[in-house]
Short mmCIF file of C-alpha atoms and ligand atoms in Angstrom, two decimals:
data_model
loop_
_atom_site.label_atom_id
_atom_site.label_comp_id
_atom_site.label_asym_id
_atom_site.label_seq_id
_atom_site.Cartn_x
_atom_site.Cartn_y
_atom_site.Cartn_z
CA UNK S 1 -13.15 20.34 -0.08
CA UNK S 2 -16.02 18.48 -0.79
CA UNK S 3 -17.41 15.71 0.67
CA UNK S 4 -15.36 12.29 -0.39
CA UNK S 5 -15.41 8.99 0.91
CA UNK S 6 -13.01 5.88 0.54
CA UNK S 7 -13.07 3.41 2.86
CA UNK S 8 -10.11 4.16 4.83
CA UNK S 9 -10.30 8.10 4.04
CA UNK S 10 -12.99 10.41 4.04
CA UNK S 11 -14.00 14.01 3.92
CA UNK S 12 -17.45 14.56 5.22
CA UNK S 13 -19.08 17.02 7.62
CA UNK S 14 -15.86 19.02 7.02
CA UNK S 15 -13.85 17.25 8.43
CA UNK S 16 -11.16 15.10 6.67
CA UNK S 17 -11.56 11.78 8.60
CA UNK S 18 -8.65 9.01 9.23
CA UNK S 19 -9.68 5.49 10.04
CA UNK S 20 -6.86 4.59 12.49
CA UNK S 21 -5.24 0.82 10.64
CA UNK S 22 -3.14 0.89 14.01
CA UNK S 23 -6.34 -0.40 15.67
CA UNK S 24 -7.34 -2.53 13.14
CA UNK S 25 -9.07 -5.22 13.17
CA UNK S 26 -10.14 -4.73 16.75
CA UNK S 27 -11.40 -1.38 16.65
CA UNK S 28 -12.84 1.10 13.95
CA UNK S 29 -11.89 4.22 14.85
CA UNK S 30 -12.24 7.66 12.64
CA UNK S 31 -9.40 9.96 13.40
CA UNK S 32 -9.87 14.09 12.56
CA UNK S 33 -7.32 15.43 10.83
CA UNK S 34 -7.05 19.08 11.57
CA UNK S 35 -3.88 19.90 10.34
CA UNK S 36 -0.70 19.36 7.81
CA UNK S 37 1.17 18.18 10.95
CA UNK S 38 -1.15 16.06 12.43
CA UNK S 39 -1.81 14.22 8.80
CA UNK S 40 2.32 13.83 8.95
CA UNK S 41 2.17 12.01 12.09
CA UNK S 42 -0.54 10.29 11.35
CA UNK S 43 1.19 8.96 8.41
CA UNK S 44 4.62 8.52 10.36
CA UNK S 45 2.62 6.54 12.70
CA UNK S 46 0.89 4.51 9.90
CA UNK S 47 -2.40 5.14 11.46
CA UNK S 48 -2.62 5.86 7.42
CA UNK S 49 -0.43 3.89 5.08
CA UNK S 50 0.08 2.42 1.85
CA UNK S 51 1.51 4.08 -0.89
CA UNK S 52 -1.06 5.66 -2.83
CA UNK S 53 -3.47 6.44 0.11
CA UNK S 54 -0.48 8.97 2.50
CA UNK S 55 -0.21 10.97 -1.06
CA UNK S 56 -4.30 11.47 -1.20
CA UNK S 57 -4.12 11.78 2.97
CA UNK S 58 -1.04 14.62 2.22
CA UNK S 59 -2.85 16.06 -0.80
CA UNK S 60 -6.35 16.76 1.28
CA UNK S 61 -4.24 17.50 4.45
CA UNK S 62 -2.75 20.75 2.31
CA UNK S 63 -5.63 21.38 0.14
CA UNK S 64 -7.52 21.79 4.21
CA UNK S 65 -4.94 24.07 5.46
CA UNK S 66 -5.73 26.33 1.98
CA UNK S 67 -9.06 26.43 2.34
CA UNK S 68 -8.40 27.90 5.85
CA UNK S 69 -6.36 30.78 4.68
CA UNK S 70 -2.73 29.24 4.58
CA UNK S 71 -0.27 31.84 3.56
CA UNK S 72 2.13 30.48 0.57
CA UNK S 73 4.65 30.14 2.21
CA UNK S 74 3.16 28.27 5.12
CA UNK S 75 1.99 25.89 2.36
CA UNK S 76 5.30 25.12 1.24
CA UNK S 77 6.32 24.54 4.41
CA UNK S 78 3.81 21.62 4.72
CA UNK S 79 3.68 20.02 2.16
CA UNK S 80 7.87 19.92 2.74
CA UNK S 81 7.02 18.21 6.00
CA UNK S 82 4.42 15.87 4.35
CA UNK S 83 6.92 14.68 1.85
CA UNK S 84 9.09 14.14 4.27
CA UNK S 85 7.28 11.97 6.49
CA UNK S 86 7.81 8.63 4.70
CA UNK S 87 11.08 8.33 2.64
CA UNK S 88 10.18 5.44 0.03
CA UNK S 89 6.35 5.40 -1.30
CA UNK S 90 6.83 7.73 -4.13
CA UNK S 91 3.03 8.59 -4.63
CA UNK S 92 3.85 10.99 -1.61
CA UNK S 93 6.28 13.20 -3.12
CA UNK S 94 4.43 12.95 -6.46
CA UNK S 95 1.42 13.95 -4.64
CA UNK S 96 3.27 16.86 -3.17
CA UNK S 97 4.58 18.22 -6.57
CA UNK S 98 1.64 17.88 -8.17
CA UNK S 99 -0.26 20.21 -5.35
CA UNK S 100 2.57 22.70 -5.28
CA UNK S 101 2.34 23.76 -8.96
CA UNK S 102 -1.03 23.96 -8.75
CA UNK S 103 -0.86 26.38 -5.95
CA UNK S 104 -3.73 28.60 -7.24
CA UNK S 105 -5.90 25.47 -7.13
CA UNK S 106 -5.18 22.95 -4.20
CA UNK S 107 -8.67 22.22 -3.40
CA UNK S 108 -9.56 21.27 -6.99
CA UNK S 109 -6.11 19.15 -7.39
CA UNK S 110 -6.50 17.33 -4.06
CA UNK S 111 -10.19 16.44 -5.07
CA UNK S 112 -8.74 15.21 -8.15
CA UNK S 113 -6.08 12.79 -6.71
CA UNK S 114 -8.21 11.42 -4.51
CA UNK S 115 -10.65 10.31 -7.50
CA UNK S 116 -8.02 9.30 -9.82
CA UNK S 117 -6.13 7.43 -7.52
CA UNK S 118 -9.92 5.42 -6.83
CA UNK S 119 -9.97 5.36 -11.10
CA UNK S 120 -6.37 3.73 -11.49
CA UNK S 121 -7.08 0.98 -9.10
CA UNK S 122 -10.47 -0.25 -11.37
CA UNK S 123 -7.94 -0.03 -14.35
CA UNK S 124 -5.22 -2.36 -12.37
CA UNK S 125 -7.88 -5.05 -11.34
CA UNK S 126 -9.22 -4.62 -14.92
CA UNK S 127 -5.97 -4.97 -16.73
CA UNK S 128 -4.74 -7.72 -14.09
CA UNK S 129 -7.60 -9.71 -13.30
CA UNK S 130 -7.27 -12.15 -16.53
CA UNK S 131 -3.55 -13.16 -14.96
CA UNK S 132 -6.01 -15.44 -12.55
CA UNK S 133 -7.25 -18.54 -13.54
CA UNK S 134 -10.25 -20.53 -12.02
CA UNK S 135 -9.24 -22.17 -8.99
CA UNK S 136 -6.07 -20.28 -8.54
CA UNK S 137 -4.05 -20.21 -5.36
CA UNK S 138 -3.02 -16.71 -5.12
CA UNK S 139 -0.23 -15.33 -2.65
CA UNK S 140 0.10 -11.76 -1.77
CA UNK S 141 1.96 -9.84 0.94
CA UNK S 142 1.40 -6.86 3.25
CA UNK S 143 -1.74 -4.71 2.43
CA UNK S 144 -2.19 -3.59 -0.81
CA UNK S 145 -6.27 -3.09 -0.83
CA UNK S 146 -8.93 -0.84 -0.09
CA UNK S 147 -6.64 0.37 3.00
CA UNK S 148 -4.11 1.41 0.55
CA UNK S 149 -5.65 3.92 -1.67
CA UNK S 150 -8.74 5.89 -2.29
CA UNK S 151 -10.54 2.80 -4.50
CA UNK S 152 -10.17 -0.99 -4.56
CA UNK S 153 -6.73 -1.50 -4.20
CA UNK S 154 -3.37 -3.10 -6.28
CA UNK S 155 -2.81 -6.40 -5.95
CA UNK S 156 -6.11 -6.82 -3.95
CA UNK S 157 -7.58 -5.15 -6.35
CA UNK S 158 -6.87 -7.38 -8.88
CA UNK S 159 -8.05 -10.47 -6.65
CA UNK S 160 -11.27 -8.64 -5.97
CA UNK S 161 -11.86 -8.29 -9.77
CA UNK S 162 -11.21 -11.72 -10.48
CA UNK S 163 -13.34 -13.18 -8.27
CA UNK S 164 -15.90 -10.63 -8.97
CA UNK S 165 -15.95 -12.69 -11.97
CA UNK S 166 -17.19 -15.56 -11.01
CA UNK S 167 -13.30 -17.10 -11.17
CA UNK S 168 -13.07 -19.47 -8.14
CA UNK S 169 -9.80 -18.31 -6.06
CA UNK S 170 -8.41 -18.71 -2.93
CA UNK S 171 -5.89 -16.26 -1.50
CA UNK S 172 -3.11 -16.87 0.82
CA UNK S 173 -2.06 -13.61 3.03
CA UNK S 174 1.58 -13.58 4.94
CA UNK S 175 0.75 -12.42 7.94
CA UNK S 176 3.77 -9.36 6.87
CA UNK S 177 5.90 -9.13 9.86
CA UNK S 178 6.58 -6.90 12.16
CA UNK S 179 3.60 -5.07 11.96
CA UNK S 180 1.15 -7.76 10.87
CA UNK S 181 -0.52 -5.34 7.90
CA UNK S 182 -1.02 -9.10 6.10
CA UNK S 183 -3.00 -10.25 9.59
CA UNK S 184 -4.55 -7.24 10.74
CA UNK S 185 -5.81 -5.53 7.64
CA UNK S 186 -5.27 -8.03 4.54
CA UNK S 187 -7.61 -10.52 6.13
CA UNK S 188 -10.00 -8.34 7.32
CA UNK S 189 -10.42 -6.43 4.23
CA UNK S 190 -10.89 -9.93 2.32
CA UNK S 191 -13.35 -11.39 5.35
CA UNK S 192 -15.18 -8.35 4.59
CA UNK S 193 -15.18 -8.97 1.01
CA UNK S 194 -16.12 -12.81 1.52
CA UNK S 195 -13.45 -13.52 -0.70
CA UNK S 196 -11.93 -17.65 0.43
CA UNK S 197 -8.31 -16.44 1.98
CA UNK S 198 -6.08 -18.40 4.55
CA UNK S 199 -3.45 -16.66 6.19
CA UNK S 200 -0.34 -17.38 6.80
CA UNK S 201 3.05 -17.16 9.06
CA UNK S 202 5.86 -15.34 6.52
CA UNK S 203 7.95 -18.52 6.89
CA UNK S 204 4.67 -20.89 5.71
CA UNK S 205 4.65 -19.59 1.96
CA UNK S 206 7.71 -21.89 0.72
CA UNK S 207 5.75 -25.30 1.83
CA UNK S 208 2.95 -24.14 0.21
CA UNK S 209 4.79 -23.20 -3.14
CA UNK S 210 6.48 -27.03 -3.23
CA UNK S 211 2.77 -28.34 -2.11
CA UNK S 212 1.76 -26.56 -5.57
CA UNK S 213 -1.18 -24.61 -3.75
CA UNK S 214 -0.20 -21.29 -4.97
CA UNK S 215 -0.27 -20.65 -8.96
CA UNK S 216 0.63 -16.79 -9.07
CA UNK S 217 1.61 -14.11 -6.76
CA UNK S 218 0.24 -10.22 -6.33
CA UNK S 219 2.05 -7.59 -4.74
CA UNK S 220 1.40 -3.85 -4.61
CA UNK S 221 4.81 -1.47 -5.12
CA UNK S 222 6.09 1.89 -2.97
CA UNK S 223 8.28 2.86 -5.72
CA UNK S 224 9.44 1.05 -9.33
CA UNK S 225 12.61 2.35 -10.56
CA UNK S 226 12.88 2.31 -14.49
CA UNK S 227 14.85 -0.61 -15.20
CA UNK S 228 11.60 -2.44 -13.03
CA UNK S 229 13.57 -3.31 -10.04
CA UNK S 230 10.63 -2.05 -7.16
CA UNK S 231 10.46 -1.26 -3.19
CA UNK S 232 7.66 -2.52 -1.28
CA UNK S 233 7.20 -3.81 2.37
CA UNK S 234 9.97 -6.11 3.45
CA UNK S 235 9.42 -9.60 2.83
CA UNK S 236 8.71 -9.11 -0.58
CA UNK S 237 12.04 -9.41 -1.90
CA UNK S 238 12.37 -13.12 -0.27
CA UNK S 239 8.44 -13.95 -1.89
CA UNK S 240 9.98 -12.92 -5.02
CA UNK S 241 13.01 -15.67 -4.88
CA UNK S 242 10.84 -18.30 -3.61
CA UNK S 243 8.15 -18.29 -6.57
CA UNK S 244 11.25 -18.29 -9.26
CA UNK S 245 12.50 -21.16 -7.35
CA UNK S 246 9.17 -22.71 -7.47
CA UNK S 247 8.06 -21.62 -11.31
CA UNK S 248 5.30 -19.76 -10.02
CA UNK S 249 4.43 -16.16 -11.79
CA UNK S 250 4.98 -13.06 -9.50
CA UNK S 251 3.00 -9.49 -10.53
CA UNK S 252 3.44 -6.39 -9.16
CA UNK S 253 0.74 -3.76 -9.41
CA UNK S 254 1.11 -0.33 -9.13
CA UNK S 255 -0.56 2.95 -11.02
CA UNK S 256 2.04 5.15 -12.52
CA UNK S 257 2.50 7.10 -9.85
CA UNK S 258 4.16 4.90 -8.09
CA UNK S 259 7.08 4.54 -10.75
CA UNK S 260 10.14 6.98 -10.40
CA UNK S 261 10.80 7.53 -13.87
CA UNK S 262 14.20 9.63 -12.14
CA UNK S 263 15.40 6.57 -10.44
CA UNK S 264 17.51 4.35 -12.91
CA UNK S 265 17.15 1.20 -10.45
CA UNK S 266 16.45 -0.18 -7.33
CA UNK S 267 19.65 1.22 -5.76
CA UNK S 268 18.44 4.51 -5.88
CA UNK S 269 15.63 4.30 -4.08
CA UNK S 270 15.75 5.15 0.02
CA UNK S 271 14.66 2.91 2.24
CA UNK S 272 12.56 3.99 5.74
CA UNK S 273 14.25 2.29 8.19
CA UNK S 274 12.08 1.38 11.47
CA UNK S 275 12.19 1.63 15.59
CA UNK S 276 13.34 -1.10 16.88
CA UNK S 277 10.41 -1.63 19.36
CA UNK S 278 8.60 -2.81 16.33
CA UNK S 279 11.27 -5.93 16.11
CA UNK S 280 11.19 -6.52 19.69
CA UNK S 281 7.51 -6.89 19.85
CA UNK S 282 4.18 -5.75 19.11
CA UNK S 283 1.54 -3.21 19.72
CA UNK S 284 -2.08 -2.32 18.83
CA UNK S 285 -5.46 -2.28 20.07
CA UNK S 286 -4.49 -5.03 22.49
CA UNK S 287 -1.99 -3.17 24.33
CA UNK S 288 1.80 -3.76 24.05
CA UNK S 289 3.85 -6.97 24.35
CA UNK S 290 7.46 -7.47 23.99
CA UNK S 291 9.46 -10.78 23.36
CA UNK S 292 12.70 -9.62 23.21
CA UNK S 293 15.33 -8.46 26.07
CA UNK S 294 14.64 -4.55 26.45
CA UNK S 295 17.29 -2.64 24.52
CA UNK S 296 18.43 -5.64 22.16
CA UNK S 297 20.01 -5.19 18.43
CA UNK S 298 17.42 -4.95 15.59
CA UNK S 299 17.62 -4.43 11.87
CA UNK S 300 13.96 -2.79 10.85
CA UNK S 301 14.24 -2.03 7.37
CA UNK S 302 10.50 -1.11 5.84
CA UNK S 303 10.82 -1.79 3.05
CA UNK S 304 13.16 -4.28 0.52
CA UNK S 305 13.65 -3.99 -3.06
CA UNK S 306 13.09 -6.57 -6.02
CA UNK S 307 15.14 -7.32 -8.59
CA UNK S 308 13.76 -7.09 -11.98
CA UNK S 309 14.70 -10.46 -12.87
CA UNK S 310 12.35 -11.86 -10.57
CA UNK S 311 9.31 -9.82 -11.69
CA UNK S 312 7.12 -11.94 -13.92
CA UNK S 313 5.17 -9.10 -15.21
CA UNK S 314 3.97 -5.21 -14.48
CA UNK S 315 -0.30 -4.70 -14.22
CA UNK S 316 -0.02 -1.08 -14.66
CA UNK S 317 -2.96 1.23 -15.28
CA UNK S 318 -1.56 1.51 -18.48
CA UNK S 319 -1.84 -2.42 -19.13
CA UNK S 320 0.00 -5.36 -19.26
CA UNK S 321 3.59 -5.39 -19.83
CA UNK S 322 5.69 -8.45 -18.89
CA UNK S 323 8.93 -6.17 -18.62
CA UNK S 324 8.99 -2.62 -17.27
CA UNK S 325 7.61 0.02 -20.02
CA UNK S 326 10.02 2.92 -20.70
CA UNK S 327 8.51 5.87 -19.94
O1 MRU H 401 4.45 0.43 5.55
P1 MRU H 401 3.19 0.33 4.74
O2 MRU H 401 2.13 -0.48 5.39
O3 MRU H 401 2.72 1.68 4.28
O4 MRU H 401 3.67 -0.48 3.45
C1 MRU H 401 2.73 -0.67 2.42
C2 MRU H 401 3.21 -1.53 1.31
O5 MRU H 401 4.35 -1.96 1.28
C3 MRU H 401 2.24 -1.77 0.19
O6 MRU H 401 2.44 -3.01 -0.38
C4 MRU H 401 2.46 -0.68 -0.86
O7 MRU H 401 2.39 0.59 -0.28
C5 MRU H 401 1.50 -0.77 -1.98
S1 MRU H 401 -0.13 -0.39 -1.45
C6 MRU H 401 -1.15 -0.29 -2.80
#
């Protein structure tokens, strides 16, 4: 494999290299990834995350374990676990069957998703950054940036591009509870990008939309079914209802492989469903606190899916479309 770098992915010295997002923003630290099963736990851990970044993680996890003499079979085997690891971003399993019939050349197909996947998200910002106006307020939700994917990112990426611009915005992050990926690495990608961002509680976005501070909403997508309806991280779904209360536009962004041509709608799609420690309380580089009594109830879903009907249009790499292309 050769040498590749992304800013939450890289190969380099020969070793394919993990920044850890659990630690984030505290602490930077580059994980090695020596194996097919330590990518999948690094990616059932979400030390890695984001749809389109676990498939390149996967993809350069298996095209590694070719390079160092894998058998076939054995490399069926992993890249079974690897799809396995996550149930609902579908850029994993497309990743997976992409690098399985290309069997004779894994290096040269992992190499390639990783670029592409860095190529689709300049095409998203480009085909999505006219959507924001000058002096926009612009609400997105969980992380769907350079910590996402191999390039600049969906919904971020479409932020970044407008303001890249010279278009005056300012973005408002939920904070994406429970595990804070709008706090921990949604602010500190845009603090690093000097882009003007607030963030927010979750439960803060619906005074904001009746103050009239935010004029369009960006969100990233694990999986659109074809009739448009689309998974991402939980919260979404409720963003979603308040902006059609409210009049206000809501986008998703995703590169086509994150669509599931196979799935008719948003029923089909499977939903990764959480510990419960992650409800109860929190943990990161700061240690561990909980807030609830040890062993209580919790509903963890990771994920919710959006209606159609509430999606104001689809920034594809393919373009614009304000309803879901057929295939
Ligand atoms: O559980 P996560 O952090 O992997 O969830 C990520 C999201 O829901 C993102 O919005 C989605 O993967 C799109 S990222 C370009």
């Amino acid at each position: 494999v050769k040498p590749l770098d992304s800013f939450a992915l890289k190969h380099s010295g020969g070793e394919l290299l993990v920044l850890d997002q659990r630690q984030l923003p505290d602490l930077e630290i580059w994980l090695r990834c020596d194996s097919p099963a330590a990518m999948t736990t690094m990616i059932k851990d979400l030390a890695i995350r984001g749809a389109p970044l676990i498939g390149v993680g996967a993809a350069l996890a298996l095209a590694k374990f070719a390079e160092a003499g894998a058998s076939p079979t054995a490399l069926q085997q992993a890249a079974a676990m690897l799809r396995a690891a996550r149930p609902t971003a579908v850029n994993l399993m497309a990743a997976m069957d992409r690098m399985l019939a290309a069997m004779d050349h894994l290096v040269a197909t992992a190499e390639e998703i990783f670029s592409e996947d860095a190529a689709l998200c300049e095409r998203l910002g480009d085909n999505g950054q006219q959507l924001i106006a000058d002096g926009d307020g612009v609400l997105t939700h969980c992380n769907a940036g350079q910590l996402a994917t191999a390039g600049i990112g969906t919904a971020l990426g479409v932020i970044y591009k407008a303001f890249s611009r010279g278009r005056r915005l300012h973005v408002f992050a939920d904070e994406t509870r429970p595990l804070l990926q709008g706090a921990r690495l949604t602010a500190y990608e845009l603090q690093k990008w000097e882009i003007p961002h607030t963030l927010i509680c979750d439960n803060m976005a619906a005074v904001l939309m009746a103050a009239g501070r935010i004029q369009k909403v960006f969100v990233g997508a694990d999986r659109i079914a074809r009739n448009g309806d689309f998974a991402n991280k939980i919260g979404t779904y409720g963003v979603a209802v308040l902006a059609k209360h409210h009049g206000i536009p809501f986008y998703v962004v995703a590169p086509h492989t994150t669509i599931d041509f196979a799935c008719a709608d948003g029923a089909g799609i499977p939903v990764e469903q959480r510990d419960a420690e992650e409800v109860r309380g929190a943990a990161g580089a700061f240690g561990k606190v909980s807030w609830a009594p040890p062993g209580c109830d919790t509903f963890n879903p990771a994920f919710d899916v959006t209606p159609a009907a509430l999606v104001s249009g689809y920034v594809l790499d393919s373009g614009f479309f304000p309803v879901m292309p057929s295939a």
